[in-house]
């Protein structure tokens, strides 16, 4: 806080560095402002959200009107436990998006040493640093040294690198033996099958995050899960607090997680769309260097020009400030694919 | 945490007392379990939620599918600033329900002395105590003594006691002069008119909470606001984090807060329904000792028997463990009123 007259001295010190507070992400509105002549509607390929959303079912009126019930949350956790292979609903924490969990977890632990396997989703780094932890980015899990907390995204965003569950179980056991914490963000694991997830192995001293919004194409709904040993899950639930997940999210989430047929179809649709995207990207001079079912990481020598050309065509893709030749593309639905092709075609020839 | 093998020693100590973690509230499901022969559907009069909900408008598909946009949140805050009389959207924090804010605020302040004007909504006491603050319940604001933080609900839940904005402005100035914080929960102020709210007076060192769900009968949507000086509001926004409010809540919230005609009609409907409730309660031997537009506090010598009789008829009302003769009734819609009348009629005569 800058002004002591409005900032009582008792505000907890680490929350008071204004530099940490800027919002970011979900930045299509800022891009729209910068490229005012671009055609509407914008196509946002800057995120890894399924472009084929789960259909919103009719919602009973009281889903909106009354407070969410504890029994509704219990049922959602039961379904999630089954869906993710955790078995026990006591291992499940439901939250209004995994972002809420990414913010909370660093606050529950006294400042300590944290190793984040990078490059990865930058909210992890931001949230641990903000709470005065000593954070190091490492390139591989074998570089963790004596870090008490290890954070990794598996499969990784944006590179797609994937550690096997067995490898991570070993890591979890190692970390547990020195009373540490392993945080595995499985935001992009839903389409890989349970055998690629760490959840069924019930690793010790581990919190695993699963994103509902990305997989089901419902990022606006705000729903995500943490999976952990029952006592840690109970701690997280207490911190997230009562009525955190909305009535519509409880209802839609439960229905979607039980709908295994939809997930199988979605996987096929995404694989098909990803194949078309890959073809287009390679044809346009990109090299595909990574990805998951929900995005592709591409390298292009003139990535900035590509991003500009696409933005002029109302298409937003993710750039990386420290990897100037990288571009990340969400999987486009059919009509978006046509516009993407036109966008690449408008790229001026290299000087 | 009970078991050190699953509870790393570095978990922050004050989050690790299991006794604090039990969930509660929104407890209609537990009551339903206890009175299994009661007729369905249950009528939940245990909360103060408007029984005439704001109609859910058609929602564009992308409200659900994409991440909420910063510009949508900005627009909601602009509308809220106007609606609540705060003028400046920089003074507004939107959150997934005021409960999220009630939990967050005690975490942002180093452990200090807190006076809560009671009896009142118990989540305030619970959340301050949990964070190791020294909390006292007082009966009137003139008993704050040297407390650094003062918490009150205005008008109060459940008593309906209301301090004038001028009185609270004086209090805020007094608290500001010793670098404290005044937290005023105006959850039940929406139907009183702006001149009964502290918001337009822009008090120093004050956070004011406003509940969207109660007033608009959309408690399942999860939307609430804090109003504070811009720097404090910025701190709260950073803590609440990005994408905390769902797409549907951003869209519906904005539309509802702009709909002044609906609010005027709702006030008239509620006043009418409250009048009918009052008549029924008095006729049934209750004395009405407090209330707001959204609930009535009644005294009855056999309050426990009344609550039982109503529960056997599928009607849930709020009891108070430390005031055995009190019952709080949410305002019933017409069909609920008939069942309430029948419920009272089923009360066995006094022994």
Tab-separated table of C-alpha atoms in Angstrom, chain B:
chain	number	residue	atom	x	y	z
B	1	UNK	CA	-3.904	-31.861	11.404
B	2	UNK	CA	-3.962	-34.925	13.599
B	3	UNK	CA	-1.505	-37.128	11.804
B	4	UNK	CA	1.968	-35.709	11.289
B	5	UNK	CA	2.796	-38.247	8.593
B	6	UNK	CA	0.306	-36.679	6.229
B	7	UNK	CA	0.557	-33.163	7.647
B	8	UNK	CA	3.890	-31.624	6.785
B	9	UNK	CA	5.125	-29.597	9.710
B	10	UNK	CA	5.254	-26.545	7.523
B	11	UNK	CA	1.481	-26.158	7.121
B	12	UNK	CA	0.703	-22.777	8.617
B	13	UNK	CA	-0.223	-23.583	12.202
B	14	UNK	CA	-3.441	-21.637	12.540
B	15	UNK	CA	-5.042	-23.488	9.646
B	16	UNK	CA	-4.512	-26.826	11.276
B	17	UNK	CA	-7.027	-27.018	14.079
B	18	UNK	CA	-9.556	-29.553	12.841
B	19	UNK	CA	-12.241	-28.192	15.195
B	20	UNK	CA	-12.516	-25.062	13.095
B	21	UNK	CA	-13.167	-26.854	9.872
B	22	UNK	CA	-16.666	-28.204	10.114
B	23	UNK	CA	-18.936	-26.870	7.411
B	24	UNK	CA	-22.317	-25.486	8.320
B	25	UNK	CA	-25.134	-23.232	7.134
B	26	UNK	CA	-27.319	-23.881	4.117
B	27	UNK	CA	-28.335	-26.832	6.248
B	28	UNK	CA	-31.728	-27.702	4.753
B	29	UNK	CA	-30.309	-31.064	3.653
B	30	UNK	CA	-29.474	-32.025	7.229
B	31	UNK	CA	-32.922	-31.048	8.460
B	32	UNK	CA	-34.491	-33.036	5.645
B	33	UNK	CA	-32.579	-36.068	6.841
B	34	UNK	CA	-33.804	-35.592	10.407
B	35	UNK	CA	-37.490	-35.179	9.452
B	36	UNK	CA	-37.794	-37.884	6.842
B	37	UNK	CA	-41.598	-37.995	6.866
B	38	UNK	CA	-42.024	-34.288	6.173
B	39	UNK	CA	-43.773	-33.423	2.910
B	40	UNK	CA	-41.628	-32.381	-0.061
B	41	UNK	CA	-40.651	-29.944	-1.351
B	42	UNK	CA	-39.232	-28.377	1.765
B	43	UNK	CA	-39.735	-24.657	2.240
B	44	UNK	CA	-36.535	-23.115	3.511
B	45	UNK	CA	-37.345	-20.035	5.593
B	46	UNK	CA	-34.093	-20.365	7.541
B	47	UNK	CA	-32.277	-17.828	5.356
B	48	UNK	CA	-33.017	-14.222	4.402
B	49	UNK	CA	-33.138	-14.739	0.656
B	50	UNK	CA	-35.720	-12.915	-1.465
B	51	UNK	CA	-38.358	-15.550	-2.406
B	52	UNK	CA	-39.182	-13.648	-5.619
B	53	UNK	CA	-35.987	-14.200	-7.626
B	54	UNK	CA	-34.776	-11.965	-10.423
B	55	UNK	CA	-35.645	-13.776	-13.658
B	56	UNK	CA	-32.658	-15.487	-15.282
B	57	UNK	CA	-32.210	-13.906	-18.731
B	58	UNK	CA	-31.143	-15.963	-21.756
B	59	UNK	CA	-27.360	-16.296	-21.538
B	60	UNK	CA	-25.104	-16.164	-24.607
B	61	UNK	CA	-23.286	-19.491	-25.027
B	62	UNK	CA	-19.866	-17.909	-24.555
B	63	UNK	CA	-20.861	-16.712	-21.075
B	64	UNK	CA	-20.388	-20.326	-20.080
B	65	UNK	CA	-17.611	-21.380	-22.417
B	66	UNK	CA	-14.874	-18.787	-22.247
B	67	UNK	CA	-12.987	-17.353	-19.299
B	68	UNK	CA	-14.705	-14.316	-17.810
B	69	UNK	CA	-13.205	-11.169	-19.337
B	70	UNK	CA	-11.567	-8.386	-17.362
B	71	UNK	CA	-13.756	-5.920	-19.286
B	72	UNK	CA	-16.892	-7.747	-18.144
B	73	UNK	CA	-15.795	-7.481	-14.546
B	74	UNK	CA	-14.950	-3.804	-15.086
B	75	UNK	CA	-18.439	-3.176	-16.424
B	76	UNK	CA	-20.064	-5.008	-13.532
B	77	UNK	CA	-18.020	-2.942	-11.081
B	78	UNK	CA	-19.055	0.252	-12.873
B	79	UNK	CA	-22.730	-0.668	-12.609
B	80	UNK	CA	-22.302	-1.731	-8.985
B	81	UNK	CA	-20.532	1.539	-8.141
B	82	UNK	CA	-23.525	3.462	-9.465
B	83	UNK	CA	-26.108	1.151	-7.916
B	84	UNK	CA	-24.615	1.200	-4.418
B	85	UNK	CA	-23.726	4.902	-4.482
B	86	UNK	CA	-19.955	4.376	-4.453
B	87	UNK	CA	-19.480	6.378	-7.682
B	88	UNK	CA	-16.011	5.028	-8.438
B	89	UNK	CA	-15.601	1.433	-9.733
B	90	UNK	CA	-12.108	1.446	-8.211
B	91	UNK	CA	-13.890	1.263	-4.852
B	92	UNK	CA	-15.695	-1.962	-5.834
B	93	UNK	CA	-14.562	-5.572	-5.393
B	94	UNK	CA	-16.686	-8.303	-6.935
B	95	UNK	CA	-16.483	-11.771	-5.425
B	96	UNK	CA	-18.225	-15.154	-5.645
B	97	UNK	CA	-20.489	-14.258	-2.708
B	98	UNK	CA	-19.804	-12.080	0.342
B	99	UNK	CA	-18.860	-15.250	2.243
B	100	UNK	CA	-15.608	-15.302	0.247
B	101	UNK	CA	-14.909	-11.749	1.446
B	102	UNK	CA	-15.846	-12.504	5.069
B	103	UNK	CA	-13.246	-15.282	4.951
B	104	UNK	CA	-10.542	-13.238	3.255
B	105	UNK	CA	-10.534	-9.996	5.249
B	106	UNK	CA	-9.363	-11.486	8.588
B	107	UNK	CA	-6.458	-13.111	6.743
B	108	UNK	CA	-5.169	-9.785	5.453
B	109	UNK	CA	-4.600	-8.271	8.866
B	110	UNK	CA	-1.980	-9.200	11.451
B	111	UNK	CA	-3.623	-10.707	14.559
B	112	UNK	CA	-5.207	-7.812	16.441
B	113	UNK	CA	-8.179	-6.886	18.645
B	114	UNK	CA	-11.620	-7.205	17.103
B	115	UNK	CA	-15.009	-6.126	18.494
B	116	UNK	CA	-18.111	-7.594	16.863
B	117	UNK	CA	-21.447	-5.949	17.610
B	118	UNK	CA	-23.698	-8.892	18.422
B	119	UNK	CA	-25.648	-10.985	18.395
B	120	UNK	CA	-25.129	-11.268	14.657
B	121	UNK	CA	-24.267	-13.498	11.686
B	122	UNK	CA	-21.892	-15.995	13.232
B	123	UNK	CA	-19.563	-16.387	10.237
B	124	UNK	CA	-17.952	-13.058	11.193
B	125	UNK	CA	-16.958	-14.343	14.630
B	126	UNK	CA	-15.838	-17.691	13.256
B	127	UNK	CA	-13.619	-16.223	10.518
B	128	UNK	CA	-11.892	-13.640	12.737
B	129	UNK	CA	-11.283	-16.137	15.541
B	130	UNK	CA	-9.852	-18.698	13.155
B	131	UNK	CA	-7.091	-16.294	12.182
B	132	UNK	CA	-5.935	-15.857	15.781
B	133	UNK	CA	-7.436	-12.418	16.294
B	134	UNK	CA	-8.580	-11.539	19.813
B	135	UNK	CA	-12.323	-11.241	19.352
B	136	UNK	CA	-14.906	-9.798	21.748
B	137	UNK	CA	-18.644	-9.669	21.173
B	138	UNK	CA	-20.138	-6.375	22.336
B	139	UNK	CA	-23.760	-5.263	22.551
B	140	UNK	CA	-23.486	-1.726	21.128
B	141	UNK	CA	-20.969	0.253	19.078
B	142	UNK	CA	-20.238	2.522	22.068
B	143	UNK	CA	-18.582	-0.471	23.759
B	144	UNK	CA	-15.749	-0.841	21.251
B	145	UNK	CA	-13.140	0.499	23.729
B	146	UNK	CA	-9.733	0.260	22.021
B	147	UNK	CA	-10.533	-2.494	19.501
B	148	UNK	CA	-8.583	-2.001	16.261
B	149	UNK	CA	-11.207	-3.721	14.128
B	150	UNK	CA	-14.964	-3.237	14.574
B	151	UNK	CA	-17.441	-5.479	12.774
B	152	UNK	CA	-21.168	-4.904	12.532
B	153	UNK	CA	-24.063	-5.954	10.343
B	154	UNK	CA	-26.340	-3.026	9.453
B	155	UNK	CA	-29.275	-3.504	9.529
B	156	UNK	CA	-28.438	-6.343	11.840
B	157	UNK	CA	-29.180	-10.006	11.280
B	158	UNK	CA	-31.197	-11.251	13.138
B	159	UNK	CA	-32.328	-8.309	15.297
B	160	UNK	CA	-32.818	-5.702	12.580
B	161	UNK	CA	-31.135	-3.010	14.684
B	162	UNK	CA	-29.997	-0.200	12.400
B	163	UNK	CA	-27.371	2.457	13.037
B	164	UNK	CA	-27.683	5.644	10.990
B	165	UNK	CA	-24.995	6.257	8.376
B	166	UNK	CA	-23.989	9.455	10.186
B	167	UNK	CA	-23.384	7.543	13.400
B	168	UNK	CA	-21.235	5.018	11.527
B	169	UNK	CA	-19.331	7.754	9.692
B	170	UNK	CA	-18.317	9.160	13.085
B	171	UNK	CA	-17.303	5.694	14.158
B	172	UNK	CA	-15.268	5.197	10.972
B	173	UNK	CA	-13.446	8.498	11.521
B	174	UNK	CA	-12.666	7.540	15.090
B	175	UNK	CA	-11.366	4.120	13.995
B	176	UNK	CA	-9.378	5.658	11.121
B	177	UNK	CA	-7.654	8.043	13.541
B	178	UNK	CA	-6.103	5.023	15.244
B	179	UNK	CA	-5.408	3.168	11.997
B	180	UNK	CA	-8.071	0.543	12.506
B	181	UNK	CA	-10.690	-0.979	10.282
B	182	UNK	CA	-14.484	-0.766	10.312
B	183	UNK	CA	-16.241	-3.665	8.582
B	184	UNK	CA	-19.935	-3.032	7.912
B	185	UNK	CA	-21.942	-5.886	6.428
B	186	UNK	CA	-24.891	-4.283	4.620
B	187	UNK	CA	-26.261	-7.640	3.450
B	188	UNK	CA	-29.833	-6.503	4.157
B	189	UNK	CA	-29.581	-2.833	3.167
B	190	UNK	CA	-30.651	-2.968	-0.472
B	191	UNK	CA	-34.323	-2.338	0.181
B	192	UNK	CA	-33.774	0.558	2.575
B	193	UNK	CA	-32.700	3.192	0.066
B	194	UNK	CA	-29.296	4.776	-0.425
B	195	UNK	CA	-29.803	7.277	2.404
B	196	UNK	CA	-29.698	4.393	4.891
B	197	UNK	CA	-26.372	3.087	3.567
B	198	UNK	CA	-22.894	4.061	4.630
B	199	UNK	CA	-21.543	3.656	1.089
B	200	UNK	CA	-22.301	7.152	-0.290
B	201	UNK	CA	-20.545	8.791	2.692
B	202	UNK	CA	-17.217	7.223	1.631
B	203	UNK	CA	-16.033	6.528	5.173
B	204	UNK	CA	-12.271	6.166	5.790
B	205	UNK	CA	-10.694	2.832	6.843
B	206	UNK	CA	-13.949	1.022	6.143
B	207	UNK	CA	-14.991	-2.016	4.132
B	208	UNK	CA	-18.698	-2.357	3.374
B	209	UNK	CA	-20.166	-5.665	2.150
B	210	UNK	CA	-23.213	-5.942	-0.113
B	211	UNK	CA	-24.922	-9.220	-0.935
B	212	UNK	CA	-26.292	-9.700	-4.436
B	213	UNK	CA	-27.754	-13.175	-3.891
B	214	UNK	CA	-30.046	-12.275	-0.992
B	215	UNK	CA	-31.601	-9.186	-2.557
B	216	UNK	CA	-32.079	-10.690	-6.004
B	217	UNK	CA	-33.091	-14.133	-4.759
B	218	UNK	CA	-30.128	-15.717	-6.569
B	219	UNK	CA	-28.026	-17.181	-3.772
B	220	UNK	CA	-26.925	-20.070	-6.008
B	221	UNK	CA	-25.282	-17.665	-8.450
B	222	UNK	CA	-22.549	-16.653	-5.940
B	223	UNK	CA	-22.053	-12.913	-6.276
B	224	UNK	CA	-21.300	-10.264	-3.687
B	225	UNK	CA	-19.356	-7.036	-3.346
B	226	UNK	CA	-16.986	-5.210	-1.046
B	227	UNK	CA	-16.790	-1.420	-1.183
B	228	UNK	CA	-13.717	0.323	0.180
B	229	UNK	CA	-11.133	2.976	-0.495
B	230	UNK	CA	-9.482	2.278	-3.851
B	231	UNK	CA	-6.203	0.972	-2.427
B	232	UNK	CA	-7.902	-1.400	-0.032
B	233	UNK	CA	-10.265	-2.502	-2.812
B	234	UNK	CA	-7.246	-3.196	-5.020
B	235	UNK	CA	-5.708	-5.326	-2.253
B	236	UNK	CA	-8.921	-7.326	-1.899
B	237	UNK	CA	-9.206	-7.820	-5.664
B	238	UNK	CA	-5.656	-9.160	-5.774
B	239	UNK	CA	-6.434	-11.599	-3.009
B	240	UNK	CA	-9.706	-12.768	-4.559
B	241	UNK	CA	-7.761	-13.318	-7.787
B	242	UNK	CA	-8.612	-13.407	-11.486
B	243	UNK	CA	-11.743	-15.105	-12.894
B	244	UNK	CA	-13.268	-15.487	-9.425
B	245	UNK	CA	-16.767	-14.481	-10.538
B	246	UNK	CA	-18.399	-16.777	-13.089
B	247	UNK	CA	-19.514	-15.669	-16.553
B	248	UNK	CA	-23.223	-16.089	-15.716
B	249	UNK	CA	-22.789	-14.061	-12.505
B	250	UNK	CA	-21.057	-11.227	-14.396
B	251	UNK	CA	-23.841	-11.109	-16.987
B	252	UNK	CA	-26.850	-11.548	-14.715
B	253	UNK	CA	-25.392	-9.320	-12.001
B	254	UNK	CA	-24.870	-6.437	-14.361
B	255	UNK	CA	-28.344	-6.699	-15.847
B	256	UNK	CA	-30.055	-6.993	-12.463
B	257	UNK	CA	-28.176	-4.094	-10.849
B	258	UNK	CA	-29.213	-1.856	-13.750
B	259	UNK	CA	-32.865	-2.892	-13.441
B	260	UNK	CA	-34.138	-0.302	-10.969
B	261	UNK	CA	-37.754	-1.030	-11.883
B	262	UNK	CA	-37.418	-4.629	-10.765
B	263	UNK	CA	-35.999	-3.556	-7.408
B	264	UNK	CA	-38.913	-1.185	-6.770
B	265	UNK	CA	-41.430	-3.927	-7.582
B	266	UNK	CA	-39.516	-6.438	-5.441
B	267	UNK	CA	-39.613	-4.073	-2.495
B	268	UNK	CA	-43.403	-3.744	-2.811
B	269	UNK	CA	-43.863	-7.513	-3.170
B	270	UNK	CA	-41.692	-8.157	-0.146
B	271	UNK	CA	-43.444	-5.534	1.966
B	272	UNK	CA	-46.768	-7.126	1.123
B	273	UNK	CA	-45.529	-10.646	1.848
B	274	UNK	CA	-43.896	-9.498	5.096
B	275	UNK	CA	-47.159	-7.920	6.223
B	276	UNK	CA	-48.977	-11.209	5.669
B	277	UNK	CA	-46.227	-13.080	7.514
B	278	UNK	CA	-46.424	-10.673	10.455
B	279	UNK	CA	-50.175	-11.167	10.699
B	280	UNK	CA	-49.789	-14.931	10.624
B	281	UNK	CA	-47.001	-14.942	13.223
B	282	UNK	CA	-48.834	-12.670	15.641
B	283	UNK	CA	-52.011	-14.719	15.200
B	284	UNK	CA	-49.973	-17.829	16.033
B	285	UNK	CA	-48.764	-16.391	19.324
B	286	UNK	CA	-45.405	-14.970	18.258
B	287	UNK	CA	-44.159	-11.553	19.227
B	288	UNK	CA	-42.215	-9.880	16.453
B	289	UNK	CA	-39.076	-8.417	17.998
B	290	UNK	CA	-37.042	-7.486	14.946
B	291	UNK	CA	-36.402	-7.962	11.270
B	292	UNK	CA	-35.606	-6.442	7.890
B	293	UNK	CA	-37.284	-6.497	4.488
B	294	UNK	CA	-35.995	-10.067	4.036
B	295	UNK	CA	-36.749	-11.733	7.386
B	296	UNK	CA	-38.605	-11.413	10.689
B	297	UNK	CA	-37.282	-12.244	14.136
B	298	UNK	CA	-40.051	-13.622	16.353
B	299	UNK	CA	-40.217	-14.658	19.981
B	300	UNK	CA	-42.378	-17.590	21.073
B	301	UNK	CA	-42.401	-19.221	24.537
B	302	UNK	CA	-42.367	-22.670	22.908
B	303	UNK	CA	-40.010	-21.877	20.029
B	304	UNK	CA	-38.574	-25.412	19.959
B	305	UNK	CA	-42.036	-26.977	19.632
B	306	UNK	CA	-42.913	-24.503	16.898
B	307	UNK	CA	-39.728	-25.340	14.974
B	308	UNK	CA	-40.499	-29.071	15.351
B	309	UNK	CA	-44.090	-28.710	14.210
B	310	UNK	CA	-43.012	-26.676	11.196
B	311	UNK	CA	-40.267	-29.173	10.337
B	312	UNK	CA	-42.822	-32.002	10.425
B	313	UNK	CA	-44.647	-29.959	7.799
B	314	UNK	CA	-41.501	-29.537	5.685
B	315	UNK	CA	-40.757	-25.963	6.741
B	316	UNK	CA	-37.308	-25.038	8.000
B	317	UNK	CA	-36.854	-21.933	10.174
B	318	UNK	CA	-33.788	-20.648	11.989
B	319	UNK	CA	-33.338	-21.291	15.689
B	320	UNK	CA	-30.713	-19.757	17.974
B	321	UNK	CA	-28.742	-21.898	20.409
B	322	UNK	CA	-28.235	-19.019	22.842
B	323	UNK	CA	-31.730	-17.521	22.534
B	324	UNK	CA	-34.061	-20.463	22.943
B	325	UNK	CA	-37.264	-18.462	22.434
B	326	UNK	CA	-36.196	-16.829	19.159
B	327	UNK	CA	-37.143	-17.961	15.675
B	328	UNK	CA	-36.160	-16.239	12.448
B	329	UNK	CA	-38.456	-16.488	9.447
B	330	UNK	CA	-37.466	-15.659	5.895
B	331	UNK	CA	-40.273	-13.950	3.959
B	332	UNK	CA	-42.456	-16.679	2.399
B	333	UNK	CA	-43.931	-16.455	-1.082
B	334	UNK	CA	-47.718	-17.001	-1.263
B	335	UNK	CA	-47.819	-20.805	-1.472
B	336	UNK	CA	-45.283	-21.070	1.338
B	337	UNK	CA	-47.484	-18.839	3.491
B	338	UNK	CA	-50.365	-21.341	3.267
B	339	UNK	CA	-48.112	-24.193	4.348
B	340	UNK	CA	-46.714	-22.077	7.171
B	341	UNK	CA	-50.245	-21.437	8.415
B	342	UNK	CA	-51.001	-25.174	8.331
B	343	UNK	CA	-47.715	-25.862	10.124
B	344	UNK	CA	-48.610	-23.528	12.981
B	345	UNK	CA	-52.099	-25.081	13.148
B	346	UNK	CA	-50.468	-28.483	13.746
B	347	UNK	CA	-48.670	-27.247	16.891
B	348	UNK	CA	-49.921	-29.371	19.817
B	349	UNK	CA	-51.487	-27.333	22.631
B	350	UNK	CA	-49.214	-26.375	25.518
B	351	UNK	CA	-48.996	-29.022	28.233
